[in-house]
XYZ file of C-alpha atoms in Angstrom:
576
model
C 13.419 -26.898 -55.102
C 13.046 -25.813 -58.361
C 14.209 -28.349 -61.351
C 17.526 -26.688 -61.931
C 18.728 -27.409 -58.390
C 21.712 -29.659 -58.301
C 23.091 -31.396 -55.205
C 26.975 -31.767 -54.707
C 28.786 -34.481 -52.682
C 29.807 -31.986 -50.131
C 26.154 -31.223 -49.232
C 26.042 -27.860 -50.731
C 23.411 -27.252 -53.451
C 23.626 -25.184 -56.739
C 20.204 -23.290 -57.749
C 19.094 -20.662 -59.938
C 17.954 -17.357 -58.681
C 14.097 -16.690 -59.027
C 14.910 -12.995 -59.940
C 17.903 -12.617 -61.784
C 18.016 -16.266 -63.172
C 21.873 -16.682 -62.354
C 23.051 -19.779 -60.518
C 24.178 -19.546 -56.755
C 25.369 -22.053 -54.114
C 23.715 -22.775 -50.890
C 26.465 -24.271 -48.710
C 25.922 -26.724 -46.031
C 26.576 -23.965 -43.111
C 23.852 -22.045 -44.878
C 21.579 -25.041 -44.510
C 22.476 -25.295 -40.697
C 21.594 -21.761 -40.285
C 18.365 -22.184 -41.881
C 17.477 -25.121 -39.638
C 18.372 -23.137 -36.650
C 16.060 -20.369 -37.674
C 13.312 -22.760 -38.850
C 13.102 -21.074 -42.225
C 13.336 -22.653 -46.001
C 16.469 -22.091 -48.106
C 16.178 -18.719 -50.385
C 15.096 -18.654 -53.763
C 17.002 -15.280 -54.576
C 20.748 -15.036 -54.967
C 22.552 -12.996 -52.160
C 23.247 -10.163 -54.248
C 19.399 -9.824 -55.509
C 18.382 -10.544 -51.755
C 20.624 -7.633 -50.669
C 19.282 -5.083 -53.349
C 15.710 -6.124 -52.390
C 16.243 -5.231 -48.696
C 17.986 -1.881 -49.639
C 15.203 -0.946 -51.822
C 12.660 -1.165 -48.866
C 14.784 1.325 -46.800
C 15.328 5.081 -47.226
C 18.232 6.700 -45.211
C 19.661 9.378 -47.171
C 16.490 10.855 -49.199
C 14.915 13.422 -47.130
C 12.063 16.152 -47.963
C 9.914 18.529 -46.399
C 6.288 17.869 -45.964
C 3.712 18.684 -43.147
C 3.035 16.115 -40.205
C -0.420 14.488 -40.952
C -1.102 14.810 -37.137
C -0.060 18.253 -35.621
C 0.058 19.447 -39.233
C 3.759 21.202 -38.525
C 6.283 21.191 -41.067
C 8.777 18.376 -40.819
C 11.505 16.679 -42.490
C 10.599 13.238 -43.783
C 11.695 10.226 -45.993
C 8.562 10.498 -47.805
C 8.129 13.339 -50.447
C 5.346 15.696 -50.014
C 3.352 14.328 -52.982
C 3.507 10.815 -51.922
C -0.053 9.660 -50.700
C 1.011 8.358 -47.408
C 0.141 9.230 -43.562
C 3.358 10.435 -42.147
C 3.672 11.682 -38.549
C 6.663 13.863 -37.287
C 8.747 12.020 -34.668
C 7.290 13.521 -32.032
C 3.661 12.568 -33.017
C 4.669 9.067 -34.151
C 6.348 8.356 -30.960
C 3.531 9.714 -28.566
C 1.755 7.316 -26.510
C -1.855 8.225 -27.712
C -1.743 5.451 -30.253
C -0.220 2.166 -30.446
C -1.305 0.734 -33.877
C -3.801 -1.843 -32.558
C -6.404 1.059 -33.997
C -5.771 -0.378 -37.475
C -6.111 -4.011 -36.637
C -7.371 -6.636 -39.376
C -8.699 -9.959 -39.182
C -6.896 -12.508 -41.156
C -8.846 -13.766 -44.180
C -7.782 -17.153 -45.656
C -9.513 -16.644 -48.852
C -6.922 -14.025 -49.662
C -3.073 -14.374 -49.679
C -1.275 -13.090 -46.424
C 1.097 -10.743 -47.984
C -1.799 -9.114 -50.175
C -3.504 -8.556 -46.706
C -0.308 -7.218 -45.091
C 0.061 -4.831 -48.064
C -3.336 -3.432 -47.307
C -2.453 -2.819 -43.637
C 0.651 -0.936 -44.936
C -1.738 1.747 -46.427
C -3.804 2.269 -43.464
C -1.175 2.902 -40.802
C 0.763 6.364 -40.519
C 4.350 6.270 -40.669
C 7.264 7.985 -38.958
C 8.377 10.707 -41.005
C 11.986 9.974 -40.086
C 13.858 6.739 -38.637
C 15.079 7.507 -35.158
C 15.008 6.231 -31.395
C 13.347 9.374 -30.587
C 13.769 9.376 -26.758
C 17.627 9.064 -27.230
C 18.403 12.202 -29.422
C 18.408 15.792 -28.806
C 18.554 18.652 -31.079
C 19.061 16.379 -34.130
C 15.691 17.220 -35.912
C 17.134 17.342 -39.390
C 18.732 13.907 -39.395
C 17.666 10.502 -40.146
C 18.232 6.860 -39.008
C 20.015 7.782 -35.749
C 20.128 7.091 -31.820
C 21.623 8.286 -28.662
C 23.139 11.546 -30.397
C 22.892 15.270 -29.892
C 23.425 18.538 -31.518
C 23.966 16.944 -34.939
C 22.653 18.212 -38.339
C 22.312 16.340 -41.483
C 23.861 12.938 -40.273
C 22.405 9.828 -41.424
C 22.867 6.235 -39.888
C 24.333 7.368 -36.641
C 24.746 6.457 -33.275
C 26.331 8.165 -30.101
C 27.253 11.334 -32.001
C 27.657 14.832 -30.806
C 28.162 18.037 -33.030
C 28.362 16.487 -36.293
C 27.400 17.717 -39.415
C 26.700 16.233 -43.174
C 28.132 12.863 -42.327
C 27.100 9.116 -42.589
C 27.550 5.613 -40.957
C 28.872 6.867 -37.535
C 29.329 5.529 -34.095
C 30.935 7.631 -31.224
C 31.852 10.625 -33.281
C 32.348 14.310 -32.004
C 32.911 17.600 -33.761
C 33.153 16.365 -37.290
C 31.901 16.919 -40.779
C 31.548 15.749 -44.185
C 32.699 12.283 -43.464
C 31.581 8.692 -44.102
C 32.108 5.299 -41.888
C 33.633 6.990 -39.025
C 34.159 5.385 -35.546
C 35.367 6.828 -32.249
C 36.844 10.007 -33.638
C 36.956 13.440 -33.179
C 37.592 16.707 -35.353
C 37.647 14.863 -38.628
C 36.904 16.646 -41.880
C 36.345 15.224 -45.385
C 37.578 11.549 -44.433
C 36.271 7.993 -44.866
C 36.773 4.752 -43.059
C 38.370 6.422 -39.822
C 38.456 4.736 -36.504
C 39.907 6.184 -33.369
C 41.508 9.263 -34.953
C 41.942 12.743 -33.959
C 42.540 15.924 -36.301
C 42.156 13.644 -39.276
C 41.415 15.398 -42.678
C 40.926 14.334 -46.259
C 41.888 10.700 -45.317
C 40.822 7.207 -45.902
C 41.193 3.793 -44.091
C 43.207 5.348 -40.962
C 43.284 3.973 -37.634
C 44.530 5.667 -34.300
C 46.115 8.790 -36.241
C 46.473 12.378 -35.031
C 46.966 15.262 -37.119
C 46.968 13.595 -40.377
C 45.986 14.797 -43.800
C 45.377 13.445 -47.145
C 46.753 9.863 -45.896
C 45.388 6.450 -46.666
C 45.811 3.075 -44.921
C 47.866 4.595 -42.107
C 47.823 3.359 -38.369
C 48.967 5.033 -35.247
C 50.751 8.038 -37.225
C 51.084 11.433 -36.182
C 51.884 14.717 -37.977
C 51.573 13.074 -41.384
C 50.601 14.276 -45.002
C 49.766 12.485 -47.976
C 51.255 9.173 -46.743
C 50.284 5.615 -47.580
C 50.705 2.159 -45.789
C 52.747 3.598 -42.810
C 52.897 2.216 -39.199
C 53.798 4.522 -36.288
C 55.249 7.100 -38.511
C 55.627 10.859 -37.767
C 56.491 14.010 -39.433
C 56.061 12.351 -42.970
C 55.197 13.860 -46.289
C 54.425 11.596 -49.019
C 56.189 8.769 -47.069
C 59.393 10.772 -46.820
C 60.425 11.211 -43.125
C 61.730 14.753 -41.759
C 62.804 16.437 -38.643
C 60.003 17.900 -36.834
C 61.552 21.495 -37.613
C 61.635 20.449 -41.374
C 58.016 19.082 -41.323
C 56.571 22.310 -39.911
C 58.355 24.329 -42.462
C 56.971 22.224 -45.144
C 53.434 22.401 -43.742
C 53.565 26.027 -44.054
C 54.582 25.927 -47.552
C 51.487 23.694 -48.466
C 49.094 26.223 -47.157
C 46.723 23.602 -45.867
C 43.936 26.050 -44.778
C 43.726 27.628 -48.176
C 40.959 26.477 -50.553
C 43.400 26.517 -53.418
C 46.353 24.989 -51.141
C 43.775 21.960 -50.361
C 42.663 21.433 -53.965
C 46.256 21.406 -55.276
C 47.277 18.826 -52.597
C 44.306 16.761 -53.058
C 45.099 16.117 -56.858
C 48.418 15.149 -56.309
C 47.548 12.954 -53.390
C 45.197 10.894 -55.279
C 47.808 10.366 -57.993
C 50.406 9.291 -55.394
C 47.773 6.858 -53.661
C 47.568 4.893 -56.946
C 51.350 4.181 -56.928
C 51.519 2.004 -53.764
C 49.473 -1.020 -53.053
C 46.219 -1.518 -51.803
C 45.207 -4.227 -49.254
C 42.872 -7.111 -50.612
C 40.189 -5.868 -48.398
C 39.709 -2.608 -46.571
C 39.403 -3.471 -42.839
C 41.691 -4.038 -39.816
C 43.711 -6.938 -38.895
C 41.515 -7.820 -35.737
C 39.364 -10.150 -37.881
C 39.343 -14.071 -37.726
C 38.149 -16.097 -40.545
C 36.384 -13.115 -42.152
C 35.707 -12.115 -46.122
C 34.233 -9.080 -47.311
C 34.999 -5.294 -47.413
C 35.205 -2.819 -44.678
C 35.046 -5.382 -41.935
C 36.462 -4.745 -38.389
C 36.705 -6.756 -35.018
C 34.670 -9.713 -36.352
C 35.055 -13.415 -36.337
C 33.543 -16.261 -38.479
C 31.822 -13.878 -40.918
C 31.634 -14.197 -44.540
C 30.622 -12.125 -47.516
C 30.320 -8.994 -45.144
C 30.097 -5.368 -46.016
C 30.735 -2.317 -43.669
C 30.608 -4.359 -40.463
C 32.069 -3.972 -37.024
C 31.824 -6.633 -34.324
C 30.168 -9.175 -36.410
C 30.315 -12.879 -35.202
C 28.803 -16.107 -36.997
C 27.268 -14.031 -39.629
C 26.866 -14.138 -43.606
C 25.783 -11.661 -46.313
C 25.338 -8.899 -43.726
C 25.873 -5.123 -44.316
C 26.400 -1.918 -42.220
C 26.569 -3.122 -38.884
C 27.782 0.163 -37.325
C 27.370 -0.555 -33.694
C 28.847 -3.954 -32.337
C 27.786 -6.851 -31.669
C 25.723 -8.719 -34.138
C 25.738 -12.537 -33.658
C 24.167 -15.259 -35.754
C 22.737 -13.200 -38.391
C 22.417 -13.981 -42.147
C 20.967 -11.382 -44.994
C 20.987 -8.529 -42.429
C 21.259 -5.076 -43.581
C 21.841 -3.135 -40.362
C 22.452 -1.829 -37.734
C 23.567 -4.200 -34.764
C 23.786 -2.889 -31.448
C 23.125 -6.255 -29.776
C 21.274 -7.985 -32.515
C 21.267 -11.952 -32.727
C 19.586 -14.451 -34.619
C 18.371 -11.853 -37.635
C 17.317 -13.238 -41.009
C 16.316 -11.385 -44.295
C 15.849 -8.346 -42.290
C 16.751 -4.535 -42.433
C 17.540 -1.585 -40.255
C 16.710 -3.551 -37.261
C 18.810 -3.903 -33.927
C 19.433 -2.556 -30.444
C 18.701 -5.881 -28.378
C 16.715 -7.385 -31.045
C 16.653 -11.280 -31.103
C 15.167 -13.790 -33.707
C 13.960 -11.353 -36.196
C 12.876 -12.671 -39.657
C 11.696 -10.898 -42.849
C 11.263 -7.464 -41.159
C 12.444 -4.062 -41.165
C 12.626 -1.086 -38.846
C 12.181 -3.143 -35.996
C 13.876 -1.701 -32.739
C 14.458 -1.350 -29.870
C 14.245 -4.601 -27.586
C 12.304 -6.742 -30.414
C 11.816 -10.244 -30.140
C 10.414 -13.067 -32.239
C 9.167 -10.834 -35.033
C 8.178 -11.908 -38.637
C 6.980 -9.905 -41.517
C 6.795 -6.923 -39.402
C 7.727 -3.285 -40.338
C 8.295 -0.306 -37.854
C 7.795 -2.399 -34.650
C 8.853 -0.764 -31.638
C 9.665 -3.044 -28.715
C 7.504 -5.799 -30.048
C 7.398 -9.417 -29.186
C 5.992 -12.238 -30.814
C 4.212 -10.535 -33.527
C 3.489 -11.709 -37.267
C 2.683 -9.470 -39.935
C 2.356 -6.246 -38.151
C 3.042 -2.486 -39.294
C 3.630 0.663 -37.339
C 2.773 -1.363 -34.096
C 4.370 -0.116 -30.758
C 5.156 -2.057 -27.590
C 2.641 -5.076 -28.399
C 2.812 -8.742 -28.249
C 1.125 -11.824 -29.790
C -0.347 -9.656 -32.793
C -0.972 -10.726 -36.360
C -1.941 -7.830 -38.646
C -1.868 -5.586 -35.673
C -4.625 -7.450 -33.877
C -3.912 -8.755 -30.260
C -4.613 -12.528 -29.680
C -3.751 -14.542 -26.547
C -0.626 -16.755 -26.736
C -2.410 -19.829 -27.759
C -4.643 -18.241 -30.169
C -1.411 -16.443 -31.963
C 0.461 -19.808 -32.160
C -2.481 -21.616 -33.658
C -3.131 -18.648 -36.232
C 0.563 -18.157 -37.119
C 0.940 -21.802 -38.016
C -2.070 -21.567 -40.098
C -0.996 -18.575 -41.893
C 2.622 -20.156 -42.608
C 0.797 -23.196 -44.158
C -1.267 -20.910 -46.416
C 1.581 -18.963 -47.428
C 3.062 -22.010 -49.037
C -0.164 -23.360 -50.644
C -1.577 -19.803 -51.689
C 1.632 -17.872 -52.168
C 1.705 -14.022 -53.248
C 2.676 -13.555 -56.685
C 4.011 -10.232 -57.941
C 3.605 -8.358 -61.098
C 6.938 -9.960 -62.631
C 5.379 -13.593 -61.744
C 7.892 -14.219 -58.784
C 6.495 -16.270 -56.211
C 6.466 -15.366 -52.595
C 5.932 -18.305 -50.070
C 6.826 -18.275 -46.403
C 10.517 -17.334 -46.054
C 10.847 -14.658 -48.478
C 11.447 -10.925 -47.737
C 8.784 -8.513 -48.965
C 8.375 -8.048 -52.609
C 10.179 -4.985 -54.049
C 6.725 -3.529 -55.202
C 5.841 -3.191 -51.500
C 8.458 -0.745 -50.897
C 7.332 2.765 -49.575
C 10.344 4.498 -51.416
C 11.110 4.914 -54.930
C 14.331 3.128 -56.125
C 16.246 6.251 -56.732
C 15.253 7.457 -52.962
C 16.013 4.237 -51.648
C 19.430 2.884 -50.120
C 19.722 0.560 -52.938
C 20.488 3.334 -55.323
C 23.795 4.279 -53.572
C 25.055 0.700 -53.911
C 23.358 -0.759 -57.107
C 22.761 2.052 -59.527
C 20.043 1.612 -61.901
C 18.525 3.522 -64.548
C 14.628 4.355 -64.369
C 13.958 1.789 -66.999
C 15.969 -0.732 -65.390
C 14.238 -0.245 -62.057
C 10.779 -0.098 -63.253
C 11.595 -3.298 -65.392
C 12.572 -5.116 -62.258
C 9.216 -4.226 -60.269
C 10.548 -1.004 -58.428
C 8.997 2.274 -58.803
C 10.608 5.725 -59.419
C 10.529 9.320 -58.452
C 10.575 11.854 -61.140
C 10.088 15.005 -58.745
C 12.959 17.378 -58.865
C 14.432 19.153 -55.831
C 12.990 22.741 -55.671
C 15.409 25.581 -56.780
C 16.177 28.636 -55.142
C 17.700 31.993 -55.963
C 21.705 32.205 -55.450
C 22.986 35.294 -53.839
C 26.721 34.303 -54.020
C 28.668 31.908 -56.168
C 30.739 29.453 -54.097
C 33.823 30.290 -56.379
C 33.498 33.917 -54.820
C 33.959 32.633 -51.338
C 37.099 33.584 -49.516
C 40.012 31.451 -49.709
C 40.508 31.025 -46.060
C 37.902 30.613 -43.099
C 39.867 33.623 -41.336
C 38.526 35.899 -44.088
C 34.969 34.622 -43.798
C 32.396 36.408 -41.598
C 29.317 34.972 -39.992
C 27.303 37.368 -42.290
C 27.997 34.381 -45.026
C 25.236 32.494 -43.021
C 22.922 34.946 -45.022
C 23.902 34.174 -48.356
C 22.419 31.390 -50.498
C 25.517 29.852 -52.283
C 25.714 28.223 -55.704
C 27.326 24.975 -55.924
C 30.047 24.793 -58.216
C 29.208 21.156 -59.120
C 25.441 20.949 -59.609
C 24.769 24.773 -59.481
C 22.016 24.510 -57.086
C 21.520 26.562 -54.035
C 22.717 25.847 -50.594
C 23.464 27.424 -47.423
C 26.164 27.249 -44.628
C 24.575 26.502 -41.182
C 25.752 28.218 -37.807
C 27.112 24.916 -36.234
C 28.968 23.990 -39.615
C 30.596 27.223 -39.703
C 31.777 26.905 -35.947
C 32.924 23.489 -36.727
C 35.020 24.754 -39.813
C 36.582 27.534 -37.733
C 37.525 25.285 -35.066
C 39.350 23.128 -37.485
C 40.626 26.308 -39.636
C 39.084 24.669 -42.721
C 37.915 26.886 -45.614
C 34.127 27.044 -46.517
C 33.102 24.117 -48.945
C 32.375 25.172 -52.847
C 30.175 22.157 -53.202
C 26.660 21.605 -51.793
C 26.040 18.754 -48.981
C 24.405 16.546 -51.801
C 27.390 16.756 -54.074
C 29.990 16.420 -51.333
C 28.119 13.402 -49.915
C 27.860 12.045 -53.731
C 31.475 12.312 -54.131
C 32.220 10.555 -50.829
C 29.987 7.600 -51.866
C 31.599 7.356 -55.349
C 34.966 6.183 -53.396
C 33.328 3.625 -51.776
C 33.889 0.120 -52.775
C 30.702 -1.642 -53.960
C 29.403 -4.634 -51.685
C 30.689 -7.022 -54.270
C 33.847 -9.182 -54.445
C 35.767 -10.240 -57.630
C 38.410 -12.466 -58.665
C 41.811 -11.040 -59.189
C 45.414 -11.926 -58.740
C 47.957 -10.405 -56.091
C 50.030 -7.863 -57.832
C 53.231 -9.374 -55.998
C 52.837 -13.054 -55.663
C 50.171 -13.508 -58.443
C 48.169 -15.662 -55.997
C 44.339 -15.693 -56.675
C 42.339 -13.304 -54.269
C 38.772 -12.340 -53.704
C 38.661 -8.339 -53.604
C 36.096 -5.416 -53.798
C 38.861 -3.889 -56.132
C 37.397 -5.028 -59.604
C 40.130 -6.394 -62.166
C 39.804 -3.475 -64.283
C 40.554 -0.846 -61.572
C 43.905 0.918 -61.442
C 44.872 0.105 -58.013
C 47.620 -2.296 -57.123
C 46.233 -4.871 -54.772
C 48.161 -7.211 -52.496
C 47.011 -10.319 -50.922
C 46.776 -10.384 -47.187
C 50.323 -12.269 -46.728
C 52.188 -9.964 -49.156
C 50.649 -6.688 -47.586
C 51.532 -7.760 -44.136
C 54.918 -8.917 -45.230
C 55.672 -5.437 -46.730
C 53.725 -2.826 -44.403
C 53.076 -4.643 -41.183
């Protein structure tokens, strides 16, 4: 421990983050977990650890480049100008190579992480992250499994006919949504669970035919409503008869672009007049703290998680369950004993300091892009192999002996990065190991930085701008209703009314919008996505007081934000 470490009478320890130099606390329960995992306590604070993991992953930034094996054009998380070997999914998952072709001998005269970094420059990477054998007709999506007939979806499982949406599980016939689970026919919504025909809404559960509503449960035929339970035929929280409701719906002109924009502005103002829950999640939690947490127990400091148990500092568990995990950034699907790892899951167990390890992975350390690997240490782009170090296969006895030797030498001869930060055994990869520029990585969405801030922290930056295309029709000239739009619109290159870049409407998207009787969008997919993410609360909790009883609360709503926030007791007493 560093000299600034302080031991408290409770057994907890206060120490200083090696990265941001702010103090953070390691609780007794944390030490118990580290003992179970046989790892040392962290030297970076929780937020810096999270940012570091996010910076080594790229879910949402995609580009066109050619596969370095078959030479076919493919969508990729790596820009075409990047000096890296990238295979299209079909070539990467093929059985004609497994990664041992790039095996390296461990050299005790050099730091282990320096050698690992060298291996990362030799092996071919998957152009897109997916469980390739489980998806069908989803060639233009990333970070997905068990899905079919989807286009431009990201971080998704068990989806069908979904377009331009992210962080999904069990979703059908949906477009332009974020954080949706077990729902169908939803549009421009976020935080939706078990809903049908739900549009322009947030944090709604078990709702049908609901528009522009927030924090509603088991509601039907509601528009612009907030904090209702079991309501029907309501507009802006006012109850109507069925006949009155249907007449007012006609007046609102919900299937007109202009009508929707007018109602959207009115709705957002109305939302701010009624209280928000101290956290965004559901009541099926026990002993939980965090934001966007559902059906979890004994889980602390969580963010966008479902079905987590005995976890801490864990983010984006989109498919349950995840058990006994710390500092874990997605995705679950029967993941257990995961520590300081990212985008790892589906029957993964005992994974440490790793990323992109799935499915059926066991006992991995310092691995990235390991598929169905078991008992591997420091391996890169390795498929279906066991007892490997730096992609070289060993006998079980040789592996265990060399692994112990490397761990000892990581502590006596640690890697030191360009910022002078020390990486002994137990630290996740240094930021400079990332294959992604900070502004292309997941980190930029949750921890925005300027180019100068990112570079000074040891990250890289990508200055390449997206290509531009000639525009044949401005979005502002689109028909007001989908009824007046013809399939010939698919041949037009539209001009986004926000960024003025060109975009097109795909056939599948057009069909979904017709099915929902929804007008064509006026912004490009990137701007629509940016707007949805801008409404997402950050993975950070603040001290604040309940607006009703004035008790102290911890919430993702910063004190200077305009929302009225109630503690859980006051919220339940008034609305549940």
